[in-house]
Amino acid sequence: MSVKPFYIKKGNVYAIPVTHYTMEMAHSVRQAFLEIDPDAVAVELPETMTLQLLHAASRLPDISVVISYSADQTPIYYLAEPCDPSFETIRSALEAGKPAFCIDLDVDFYPDIHDPIPDPYSIKRIGLKQYYELYKKAA
């Protein structure tokens, strides 16, 4: 079963709601990328690590680990793998010769938040749009 790609559009900007390290969302961003054919992409990864993260994405499907360090020298690991939607977005842009940007802040620690979200496998059956609506309802 194939579902239409889902994205939120405001003017010339398209946003795709994702959670990291979910194969179904990596597939969804790929489908949206092909439909939208954007001029450039921006992902939620630290801007200060752009060169390393773009290089890791260029190596896909080989898996890479990019290491950074917090202010107190605690290692921070970024796993670049095919099932992460951010890295799939970068990979798609590089493949198409489009610019890719990492635009997130470089913070040492994100808050540990556990949102009640539906099983990402359901995206295959119901599509990202309905999944997103269920998430908004649960939140």
mmCIF file of N, CA and C in Angstrom:
data_model
loop_
_atom_site.group_PDB
_atom_site.id
_atom_site.type_symbol
_atom_site.label_atom_id
_atom_site.label_comp_id
_atom_site.label_asym_id
_atom_site.label_seq_id
_atom_site.Cartn_x
_atom_site.Cartn_y
_atom_site.Cartn_z
ATOM 1 N N MET A 1 0.846 -1.173 0.000
ATOM 2 C CA MET A 1 0.000 0.000 0.000
ATOM 3 C C MET A 1 0.894 1.240 0.000
ATOM 4 N N SER A 2 0.642 2.153 -0.906
ATOM 5 C CA SER A 2 1.423 3.378 -0.978
ATOM 6 C C SER A 2 0.551 4.553 -0.565
ATOM 7 N N VAL A 3 1.105 5.421 0.270
ATOM 8 C CA VAL A 3 0.369 6.603 0.700
ATOM 9 C C VAL A 3 1.092 7.846 0.204
ATOM 10 N N LYS A 4 0.320 8.889 -0.009
ATOM 11 C CA LYS A 4 0.871 10.145 -0.496
ATOM 12 C C LYS A 4 1.804 10.741 0.558
ATOM 13 N N PRO A 5 2.948 11.288 0.134
ATOM 14 C CA PRO A 5 3.852 11.926 1.102
ATOM 15 C C PRO A 5 3.152 13.061 1.843
ATOM 16 N N PHE A 6 3.499 13.229 3.116
ATOM 17 C CA PHE A 6 2.898 14.282 3.936
ATOM 18 C C PHE A 6 3.953 15.300 4.308
ATOM 19 N N TYR A 7 3.580 16.559 4.209
ATOM 20 C CA TYR A 7 4.433 17.654 4.646
ATOM 21 C C TYR A 7 3.533 18.838 4.964
ATOM 22 N N ILE A 8 4.078 19.746 5.730
ATOM 23 C CA ILE A 8 3.372 20.971 6.088
ATOM 24 C C ILE A 8 4.013 22.083 5.260
ATOM 25 N N LYS A 9 3.198 22.851 4.562
ATOM 26 C CA LYS A 9 3.718 23.886 3.670
ATOM 27 C C LYS A 9 3.278 25.261 4.152
ATOM 28 N N LYS A 10 4.246 26.167 4.214
ATOM 29 C CA LYS A 10 3.954 27.565 4.527
ATOM 30 C C LYS A 10 4.792 28.411 3.578
ATOM 31 N N GLY A 11 4.139 29.015 2.616
ATOM 32 C CA GLY A 11 4.857 29.749 1.582
ATOM 33 C C GLY A 11 5.709 28.784 0.770
ATOM 34 N N ASN A 12 6.989 29.084 0.674
ATOM 35 C CA ASN A 12 7.908 28.224 -0.066
ATOM 36 C C ASN A 12 8.660 27.256 0.838
ATOM 37 N N VAL A 13 8.228 27.144 2.091
ATOM 38 C CA VAL A 13 8.910 26.271 3.048
ATOM 39 C C VAL A 13 8.048 25.038 3.313
ATOM 40 N N TYR A 14 8.680 23.879 3.247
ATOM 41 C CA TYR A 14 8.016 22.607 3.519
ATOM 42 C C TYR A 14 8.654 22.012 4.768
ATOM 43 N N ALA A 15 7.838 21.523 5.686
ATOM 44 C CA ALA A 15 8.343 20.867 6.894
ATOM 45 C C ALA A 15 7.757 19.463 6.958
ATOM 46 N N ILE A 16 8.586 18.525 7.375
ATOM 47 C CA ILE A 16 8.136 17.139 7.510
ATOM 48 C C ILE A 16 8.355 16.732 8.960
ATOM 49 N N PRO A 17 7.287 16.417 9.685
ATOM 50 C CA PRO A 17 7.449 16.013 11.090
ATOM 51 C C PRO A 17 8.064 14.613 11.160
ATOM 52 N N VAL A 18 9.128 14.477 11.957
ATOM 53 C CA VAL A 18 9.813 13.194 12.059
ATOM 54 C C VAL A 18 10.272 12.929 13.488
ATOM 55 N N THR A 19 10.561 11.676 13.754
ATOM 56 C CA THR A 19 11.322 11.294 14.936
ATOM 57 C C THR A 19 12.563 10.580 14.422
ATOM 58 N N HIS A 20 13.662 10.775 15.120
ATOM 59 C CA HIS A 20 14.935 10.204 14.671
ATOM 60 C C HIS A 20 14.923 8.678 14.749
ATOM 61 N N TYR A 21 15.728 8.087 13.891
ATOM 62 C CA TYR A 21 16.001 6.642 13.880
ATOM 63 C C TYR A 21 14.746 5.794 13.684
ATOM 64 N N THR A 22 13.879 6.239 12.774
ATOM 65 C CA THR A 22 12.712 5.429 12.415
ATOM 66 C C THR A 22 12.697 5.246 10.895
ATOM 67 N N MET A 23 12.778 4.007 10.485
ATOM 68 C CA MET A 23 12.847 3.672 9.075
ATOM 69 C C MET A 23 11.639 4.207 8.305
ATOM 70 N N GLU A 24 10.464 4.115 8.903
ATOM 71 C CA GLU A 24 9.251 4.565 8.215
ATOM 72 C C GLU A 24 9.313 6.058 7.930
ATOM 73 N N MET A 25 9.885 6.822 8.833
ATOM 74 C CA MET A 25 9.994 8.265 8.611
ATOM 75 C C MET A 25 11.095 8.588 7.615
ATOM 76 N N ALA A 26 12.161 7.798 7.611
ATOM 77 C CA ALA A 26 13.195 7.978 6.589
ATOM 78 C C ALA A 26 12.582 7.756 5.203
ATOM 79 N N HIS A 27 11.748 6.749 5.093
ATOM 80 C CA HIS A 27 11.054 6.491 3.823
ATOM 81 C C HIS A 27 10.122 7.657 3.470
ATOM 82 N N SER A 28 9.418 8.175 4.467
ATOM 83 C CA SER A 28 8.496 9.294 4.225
ATOM 84 C C SER A 28 9.228 10.540 3.733
ATOM 85 N N VAL A 29 10.391 10.850 4.324
ATOM 86 C CA VAL A 29 11.113 12.041 3.859
ATOM 87 C C VAL A 29 11.655 11.823 2.447
ATOM 88 N N ARG A 30 12.035 10.603 2.143
ATOM 89 C CA ARG A 30 12.511 10.319 0.784
ATOM 90 C C ARG A 30 11.394 10.530 -0.226
ATOM 91 N N GLN A 31 10.202 10.016 0.081
ATOM 92 C CA GLN A 31 9.056 10.180 -0.827
ATOM 93 C C GLN A 31 8.708 11.662 -0.972
ATOM 94 N N ALA A 32 8.712 12.410 0.124
ATOM 95 C CA ALA A 32 8.409 13.844 0.065
ATOM 96 C C ALA A 32 9.482 14.580 -0.736
ATOM 97 N N PHE A 33 10.742 14.220 -0.528
ATOM 98 C CA PHE A 33 11.835 14.848 -1.269
ATOM 99 C C PHE A 33 11.616 14.678 -2.769
ATOM 100 N N LEU A 34 11.277 13.472 -3.185
ATOM 101 C CA LEU A 34 11.076 13.207 -4.607
ATOM 102 C C LEU A 34 9.877 13.979 -5.162
ATOM 103 N N GLU A 35 8.825 14.122 -4.360
ATOM 104 C CA GLU A 35 7.641 14.855 -4.827
ATOM 105 C C GLU A 35 7.892 16.361 -4.864
ATOM 106 N N ILE A 36 8.505 16.899 -3.822
ATOM 107 C CA ILE A 36 8.709 18.351 -3.710
ATOM 108 C C ILE A 36 9.821 18.838 -4.633
ATOM 109 N N ASP A 37 10.891 18.059 -4.752
ATOM 110 C CA ASP A 37 12.098 18.447 -5.484
ATOM 111 C C ASP A 37 12.575 19.819 -4.986
ATOM 112 N N PRO A 38 13.004 19.883 -3.724
ATOM 113 C CA PRO A 38 13.350 21.176 -3.124
ATOM 114 C C PRO A 38 14.627 21.767 -3.715
ATOM 115 N N ASP A 39 14.766 23.085 -3.563
ATOM 116 C CA ASP A 39 15.993 23.767 -3.984
ATOM 117 C C ASP A 39 17.127 23.492 -3.004
ATOM 118 N N ALA A 40 16.785 23.269 -1.717
ATOM 119 C CA ALA A 40 17.759 22.997 -0.657
ATOM 120 C C ALA A 40 17.012 22.324 0.485
ATOM 121 N N VAL A 41 17.755 21.706 1.395
ATOM 122 C CA VAL A 41 17.139 21.093 2.572
ATOM 123 C C VAL A 41 17.852 21.568 3.835
ATOM 124 N N ALA A 42 17.105 21.557 4.935
ATOM 125 C CA ALA A 42 17.651 21.885 6.248
ATOM 126 C C ALA A 42 17.169 20.815 7.218
ATOM 127 N N VAL A 43 18.075 20.359 8.080
ATOM 128 C CA VAL A 43 17.731 19.302 9.021
ATOM 129 C C VAL A 43 18.069 19.717 10.446
ATOM 130 N N GLU A 44 17.449 19.009 11.373
ATOM 131 C CA GLU A 44 17.594 19.267 12.802
ATOM 132 C C GLU A 44 18.837 18.545 13.351
ATOM 133 N N LEU A 45 19.981 19.018 12.914
ATOM 134 C CA LEU A 45 21.266 18.538 13.417
ATOM 135 C C LEU A 45 22.141 19.767 13.660
ATOM 136 N N PRO A 46 23.143 19.676 14.560
ATOM 137 C CA PRO A 46 23.910 20.863 14.953
ATOM 138 C C PRO A 46 24.677 21.517 13.807
ATOM 139 N N GLU A 47 24.474 22.816 13.680
ATOM 140 C CA GLU A 47 25.134 23.590 12.628
ATOM 141 C C GLU A 47 26.656 23.496 12.741
ATOM 142 N N THR A 48 27.180 23.462 13.945
ATOM 143 C CA THR A 48 28.629 23.429 14.143
ATOM 144 C C THR A 48 29.263 22.129 13.642
ATOM 145 N N MET A 49 28.456 21.114 13.410
ATOM 146 C CA MET A 49 28.951 19.806 12.969
ATOM 147 C C MET A 49 28.632 19.544 11.496
ATOM 148 N N THR A 50 28.239 20.563 10.768
ATOM 149 C CA THR A 50 27.752 20.395 9.402
ATOM 150 C C THR A 50 28.685 19.575 8.525
ATOM 151 N N LEU A 51 29.945 19.937 8.455
ATOM 152 C CA LEU A 51 30.859 19.228 7.550
ATOM 153 C C LEU A 51 30.974 17.749 7.890
ATOM 154 N N GLN A 52 31.094 17.431 9.167
ATOM 155 C CA GLN A 52 31.215 16.033 9.576
ATOM 156 C C GLN A 52 29.935 15.253 9.288
ATOM 157 N N LEU A 53 28.785 15.885 9.545
ATOM 158 C CA LEU A 53 27.503 15.200 9.342
ATOM 159 C C LEU A 53 27.198 15.015 7.854
ATOM 160 N N LEU A 54 27.530 16.005 7.035
ATOM 161 C CA LEU A 54 27.338 15.853 5.592
ATOM 162 C C LEU A 54 28.244 14.743 5.055
ATOM 163 N N HIS A 55 29.459 14.681 5.546
ATOM 164 C CA HIS A 55 30.363 13.614 5.110
ATOM 165 C C HIS A 55 29.805 12.245 5.506
ATOM 166 N N ALA A 56 29.306 12.134 6.741
ATOM 167 C CA ALA A 56 28.730 10.862 7.200
ATOM 168 C C ALA A 56 27.545 10.471 6.317
ATOM 169 N N ALA A 57 26.695 11.430 5.975
ATOM 170 C CA ALA A 57 25.535 11.136 5.119
ATOM 171 C C ALA A 57 25.976 10.717 3.722
ATOM 172 N N SER A 58 27.076 11.269 3.249
ATOM 173 C CA SER A 58 27.554 10.920 1.902
ATOM 174 C C SER A 58 28.048 9.476 1.835
ATOM 175 N N ARG A 59 28.336 8.886 2.979
ATOM 176 C CA ARG A 59 28.835 7.508 3.030
ATOM 177 C C ARG A 59 27.713 6.474 3.106
ATOM 178 N N LEU A 60 26.467 6.914 3.304
ATOM 179 C CA LEU A 60 25.356 5.972 3.401
ATOM 180 C C LEU A 60 25.278 5.132 2.132
ATOM 181 N N PRO A 61 24.942 3.879 2.199
ATOM 182 C CA PRO A 61 24.349 3.163 3.325
ATOM 183 C C PRO A 61 25.340 2.680 4.380
ATOM 184 N N ASP A 62 26.651 2.970 4.206
ATOM 185 C CA ASP A 62 27.584 2.628 5.276
ATOM 186 C C ASP A 62 27.253 3.462 6.507
ATOM 187 N N ILE A 63 27.304 2.858 7.651
ATOM 188 C CA ILE A 63 26.967 3.530 8.909
ATOM 189 C C ILE A 63 28.211 4.225 9.446
ATOM 190 N N SER A 64 28.030 5.452 9.915
ATOM 191 C CA SER A 64 29.117 6.230 10.505
ATOM 192 C C SER A 64 28.705 6.704 11.891
ATOM 193 N N VAL A 65 29.693 6.925 12.732
ATOM 194 C CA VAL A 65 29.464 7.540 14.028
ATOM 195 C C VAL A 65 30.284 8.823 14.055
ATOM 196 N N VAL A 66 29.615 9.935 14.249
ATOM 197 C CA VAL A 66 30.279 11.226 14.354
ATOM 198 C C VAL A 66 30.310 11.587 15.837
ATOM 199 N N ILE A 67 31.486 11.940 16.321
ATOM 200 C CA ILE A 67 31.646 12.220 17.745
ATOM 201 C C ILE A 67 31.941 13.699 17.954
ATOM 202 N N SER A 68 31.250 14.260 18.916
ATOM 203 C CA SER A 68 31.497 15.627 19.367
ATOM 204 C C SER A 68 31.695 15.547 20.874
ATOM 205 N N TYR A 69 32.051 16.653 21.471
ATOM 206 C CA TYR A 69 32.256 16.655 22.918
ATOM 207 C C TYR A 69 31.544 17.838 23.545
ATOM 208 N N SER A 70 30.927 17.593 24.700
ATOM 209 C CA SER A 70 30.252 18.654 25.440
ATOM 210 C C SER A 70 31.299 19.547 26.102
ATOM 211 N N ALA A 71 30.838 20.604 26.726
ATOM 212 C CA ALA A 71 31.742 21.538 27.405
ATOM 213 C C ALA A 71 32.583 20.831 28.466
ATOM 214 N N ASP A 72 32.038 19.793 29.104
ATOM 215 C CA ASP A 72 32.805 19.072 30.131
ATOM 216 C C ASP A 72 33.521 17.839 29.552
ATOM 217 N N GLN A 73 33.659 17.797 28.224
ATOM 218 C CA GLN A 73 34.373 16.737 27.504
ATOM 219 C C GLN A 73 33.675 15.378 27.516
ATOM 220 N N THR A 74 32.367 15.371 27.771
ATOM 221 C CA THR A 74 31.584 14.149 27.639
ATOM 222 C C THR A 74 31.320 13.913 26.156
ATOM 223 N N PRO A 75 31.586 12.707 25.647
ATOM 224 C CA PRO A 75 31.350 12.471 24.219
ATOM 225 C C PRO A 75 29.855 12.483 23.875
ATOM 226 N N ILE A 76 29.550 13.050 22.728
ATOM 227 C CA ILE A 76 28.198 13.065 22.176
ATOM 228 C C ILE A 76 28.292 12.366 20.827
ATOM 229 N N TYR A 77 27.461 11.355 20.627
ATOM 230 C CA TYR A 77 27.537 10.538 19.417
ATOM 231 C C TYR A 77 26.348 10.798 18.506
ATOM 232 N N TYR A 78 26.633 10.920 17.219
ATOM 233 C CA TYR A 78 25.593 11.029 16.196
ATOM 234 C C TYR A 78 25.746 9.812 15.289
ATOM 235 N N LEU A 79 24.735 8.978 15.264
ATOM 236 C CA LEU A 79 24.762 7.775 14.444
ATOM 237 C C LEU A 79 24.140 8.090 13.082
ATOM 238 N N ALA A 80 24.956 8.032 12.045
ATOM 239 C CA ALA A 80 24.475 8.282 10.686
ATOM 240 C C ALA A 80 24.144 6.939 10.060
ATOM 241 N N GLU A 81 22.855 6.648 9.980
ATOM 242 C CA GLU A 81 22.417 5.368 9.438
ATOM 243 C C GLU A 81 21.242 5.574 8.492
ATOM 244 N N PRO A 82 21.015 4.637 7.586
ATOM 245 C CA PRO A 82 19.974 4.815 6.577
ATOM 246 C C PRO A 82 18.560 4.991 7.132
ATOM 247 N N CYS A 83 18.297 4.521 8.353
ATOM 248 C CA CYS A 83 16.920 4.621 8.859
ATOM 249 C C CYS A 83 16.677 5.907 9.647
ATOM 250 N N ASP A 84 17.587 6.870 9.595
ATOM 251 C CA ASP A 84 17.328 8.151 10.253
ATOM 252 C C ASP A 84 16.846 9.165 9.219
ATOM 253 N N PRO A 85 15.692 9.792 9.453
ATOM 254 C CA PRO A 85 15.152 10.703 8.438
ATOM 255 C C PRO A 85 16.038 11.921 8.159
ATOM 256 N N SER A 86 16.749 12.424 9.162
ATOM 257 C CA SER A 86 17.631 13.576 8.913
ATOM 258 C C SER A 86 18.766 13.198 7.969
ATOM 259 N N PHE A 87 19.376 12.049 8.214
ATOM 260 C CA PHE A 87 20.474 11.626 7.344
ATOM 261 C C PHE A 87 19.974 11.208 5.970
ATOM 262 N N GLU A 88 18.771 10.655 5.893
ATOM 263 C CA GLU A 88 18.195 10.324 4.586
ATOM 264 C C GLU A 88 17.909 11.594 3.804
ATOM 265 N N THR A 89 17.475 12.647 4.488
ATOM 266 C CA THR A 89 17.222 13.928 3.821
ATOM 267 C C THR A 89 18.517 14.487 3.247
ATOM 268 N N ILE A 90 19.580 14.467 4.047
ATOM 269 C CA ILE A 90 20.874 14.954 3.565
ATOM 270 C C ILE A 90 21.360 14.093 2.404
ATOM 271 N N ARG A 91 21.254 12.788 2.545
ATOM 272 C CA ARG A 91 21.697 11.880 1.486
ATOM 273 C C ARG A 91 20.954 12.157 0.186
ATOM 274 N N SER A 92 19.648 12.353 0.289
ATOM 275 C CA SER A 92 18.838 12.642 -0.901
ATOM 276 C C SER A 92 19.284 13.946 -1.555
ATOM 277 N N ALA A 93 19.559 14.953 -0.746
ATOM 278 C CA ALA A 93 20.013 16.244 -1.285
ATOM 279 C C ALA A 93 21.362 16.096 -1.983
ATOM 280 N N LEU A 94 22.285 15.406 -1.341
ATOM 281 C CA LEU A 94 23.604 15.217 -1.948
ATOM 282 C C LEU A 94 23.493 14.456 -3.264
ATOM 283 N N GLU A 95 22.667 13.428 -3.280
ATOM 284 C CA GLU A 95 22.465 12.633 -4.489
ATOM 285 C C GLU A 95 21.907 13.488 -5.636
ATOM 286 N N ALA A 96 21.028 14.443 -5.278
ATOM 287 C CA ALA A 96 20.393 15.291 -6.287
ATOM 288 C C ALA A 96 21.206 16.559 -6.582
ATOM 289 N N GLY A 97 22.358 16.720 -5.913
ATOM 290 C CA GLY A 97 23.172 17.913 -6.135
ATOM 291 C C GLY A 97 22.576 19.170 -5.541
ATOM 292 N N LYS A 98 21.781 19.010 -4.485
ATOM 293 C CA LYS A 98 21.130 20.156 -3.830
ATOM 294 C C LYS A 98 21.867 20.488 -2.533
ATOM 295 N N PRO A 99 21.880 21.756 -2.118
ATOM 296 C CA PRO A 99 22.526 22.120 -0.860
ATOM 297 C C PRO A 99 21.772 21.545 0.348
ATOM 298 N N ALA A 100 22.533 21.128 1.341
ATOM 299 C CA ALA A 100 21.959 20.607 2.583
ATOM 300 C C ALA A 100 22.582 21.368 3.746
ATOM 301 N N PHE A 101 21.741 21.723 4.710
ATOM 302 C CA PHE A 101 22.196 22.520 5.849
ATOM 303 C C PHE A 101 21.757 21.870 7.153
ATOM 304 N N CYS A 102 22.651 21.880 8.129
ATOM 305 C CA CYS A 102 22.316 21.499 9.500
ATOM 306 C C CYS A 102 22.040 22.813 10.223
ATOM 307 N N ILE A 103 20.852 22.949 10.817
ATOM 308 C CA ILE A 103 20.463 24.271 11.330
ATOM 309 C C ILE A 103 20.127 24.287 12.816
ATOM 310 N N ASP A 104 20.383 23.190 13.516
ATOM 311 C CA ASP A 104 20.034 23.150 14.939
ATOM 312 C C ASP A 104 21.151 23.782 15.767
ATOM 313 N N LEU A 105 20.784 24.189 16.980
ATOM 314 C CA LEU A 105 21.782 24.688 17.920
ATOM 315 C C LEU A 105 22.640 23.537 18.414
ATOM 316 N N ASP A 106 23.850 23.836 18.786
ATOM 317 C CA ASP A 106 24.753 22.833 19.340
ATOM 318 C C ASP A 106 24.652 22.915 20.860
ATOM 319 N N VAL A 107 23.800 22.068 21.421
ATOM 320 C CA VAL A 107 23.608 22.057 22.876
ATOM 321 C C VAL A 107 24.180 20.757 23.435
ATOM 322 N N ASP A 108 24.670 20.833 24.663
ATOM 323 C CA ASP A 108 25.303 19.658 25.255
ATOM 324 C C ASP A 108 24.316 18.542 25.573
ATOM 325 N N PHE A 109 23.174 18.895 26.142
ATOM 326 C CA PHE A 109 22.230 17.856 26.550
ATOM 327 C C PHE A 109 20.809 18.291 26.224
ATOM 328 N N TYR A 110 20.079 17.420 25.548
ATOM 329 C CA TYR A 110 18.666 17.648 25.315
ATOM 330 C C TYR A 110 17.901 17.100 26.511
ATOM 331 N N PRO A 111 16.761 17.701 26.822
ATOM 332 C CA PRO A 111 15.957 17.136 27.911
ATOM 333 C C PRO A 111 15.483 15.731 27.557
ATOM 334 N N ASP A 112 15.393 14.893 28.550
ATOM 335 C CA ASP A 112 14.953 13.511 28.342
ATOM 336 C C ASP A 112 13.429 13.474 28.419
ATOM 337 N N ILE A 113 12.794 13.565 27.255
ATOM 338 C CA ILE A 113 11.332 13.620 27.178
ATOM 339 C C ILE A 113 10.849 12.356 26.477
ATOM 340 N N HIS A 114 9.846 11.737 27.043
ATOM 341 C CA HIS A 114 9.274 10.531 26.440
ATOM 342 C C HIS A 114 7.827 10.826 26.043
ATOM 343 N N ASP A 115 7.638 11.183 24.784
ATOM 344 C CA ASP A 115 6.303 11.466 24.271
ATOM 345 C C ASP A 115 5.568 10.165 23.993
ATOM 346 N N PRO A 116 4.275 10.140 24.289
ATOM 347 C CA PRO A 116 3.483 8.956 23.918
ATOM 348 C C PRO A 116 3.167 9.018 22.423
ATOM 349 N N ILE A 117 3.893 8.248 21.637
ATOM 350 C CA ILE A 117 3.664 8.292 20.196
ATOM 351 C C ILE A 117 3.225 6.916 19.706
ATOM 352 N N PRO A 118 2.443 6.902 18.645
ATOM 353 C CA PRO A 118 2.048 5.615 18.063
ATOM 354 C C PRO A 118 3.277 4.887 17.518
ATOM 355 N N ASP A 119 3.169 3.603 17.340
ATOM 356 C CA ASP A 119 4.239 2.796 16.769
ATOM 357 C C ASP A 119 4.538 3.289 15.352
ATOM 358 N N PRO A 120 5.801 3.661 15.055
ATOM 359 C CA PRO A 120 6.113 4.187 13.728
ATOM 360 C C PRO A 120 5.819 3.213 12.582
ATOM 361 N N TYR A 121 5.769 1.918 12.875
ATOM 362 C CA TYR A 121 5.449 0.960 11.816
ATOM 363 C C TYR A 121 4.082 1.256 11.193
ATOM 364 N N SER A 122 3.182 1.841 11.983
ATOM 365 C CA SER A 122 1.843 2.141 11.474
ATOM 366 C C SER A 122 1.873 3.126 10.312
ATOM 367 N N ILE A 123 2.949 3.895 10.175
ATOM 368 C CA ILE A 123 3.053 4.853 9.071
ATOM 369 C C ILE A 123 2.932 4.133 7.733
ATOM 370 N N LYS A 124 3.441 2.924 7.674
ATOM 371 C CA LYS A 124 3.373 2.144 6.431
ATOM 372 C C LYS A 124 1.925 1.923 6.004
ATOM 373 N N ARG A 125 1.032 1.782 6.972
ATOM 374 C CA ARG A 125 -0.385 1.509 6.667
ATOM 375 C C ARG A 125 -1.244 2.776 6.606
ATOM 376 N N ILE A 126 -1.025 3.695 7.548
ATOM 377 C CA ILE A 126 -1.930 4.852 7.640
ATOM 378 C C ILE A 126 -1.339 6.126 7.064
ATOM 379 N N GLY A 127 -0.028 6.140 6.809
ATOM 380 C CA GLY A 127 0.618 7.323 6.252
ATOM 381 C C GLY A 127 1.065 8.290 7.340
ATOM 382 N N LEU A 128 2.021 9.126 6.976
ATOM 383 C CA LEU A 128 2.588 10.071 7.937
ATOM 384 C C LEU A 128 1.576 11.125 8.374
ATOM 385 N N LYS A 129 0.694 11.532 7.479
ATOM 386 C CA LYS A 129 -0.282 12.565 7.843
ATOM 387 C C LYS A 129 -1.172 12.087 8.991
ATOM 388 N N GLN A 130 -1.754 10.914 8.871
ATOM 389 C CA GLN A 130 -2.629 10.406 9.929
ATOM 390 C C GLN A 130 -1.824 10.115 11.200
ATOM 391 N N TYR A 131 -0.602 9.635 11.044
ATOM 392 C CA TYR A 131 0.279 9.397 12.190
ATOM 393 C C TYR A 131 0.520 10.705 12.940
ATOM 394 N N TYR A 132 0.822 11.763 12.191
ATOM 395 C CA TYR A 132 1.052 13.088 12.768
ATOM 396 C C TYR A 132 -0.191 13.578 13.510
ATOM 397 N N GLU A 133 -1.362 13.388 12.910
ATOM 398 C CA GLU A 133 -2.613 13.796 13.559
ATOM 399 C C GLU A 133 -2.832 13.023 14.864
ATOM 400 N N LEU A 134 -2.541 11.727 14.867
ATOM 401 C CA LEU A 134 -2.667 10.922 16.095
ATOM 402 C C LEU A 134 -1.686 11.392 17.164
ATOM 403 N N TYR A 135 -0.478 11.753 16.745
ATOM 404 C CA TYR A 135 0.513 12.251 17.693
ATOM 405 C C TYR A 135 0.017 13.558 18.317
ATOM 406 N N LYS A 136 -0.469 14.485 17.477
ATOM 407 C CA LYS A 136 -0.968 15.761 18.007
ATOM 408 C C LYS A 136 -2.103 15.533 19.003
ATOM 409 N N LYS A 137 -2.978 14.585 18.691
ATOM 410 C CA LYS A 137 -4.094 14.279 19.576
ATOM 411 C C LYS A 137 -3.607 13.709 20.912
ATOM 412 N N ALA A 138 -2.595 12.824 20.872
ATOM 413 C CA ALA A 138 -2.053 12.220 22.087
ATOM 414 C C ALA A 138 -1.304 13.236 22.935
ATOM 415 N N ALA A 139 -0.663 14.198 22.279
ATOM 416 C CA ALA A 139 0.119 15.192 23.019
ATOM 417 C C ALA A 139 -0.816 16.194 23.653
#
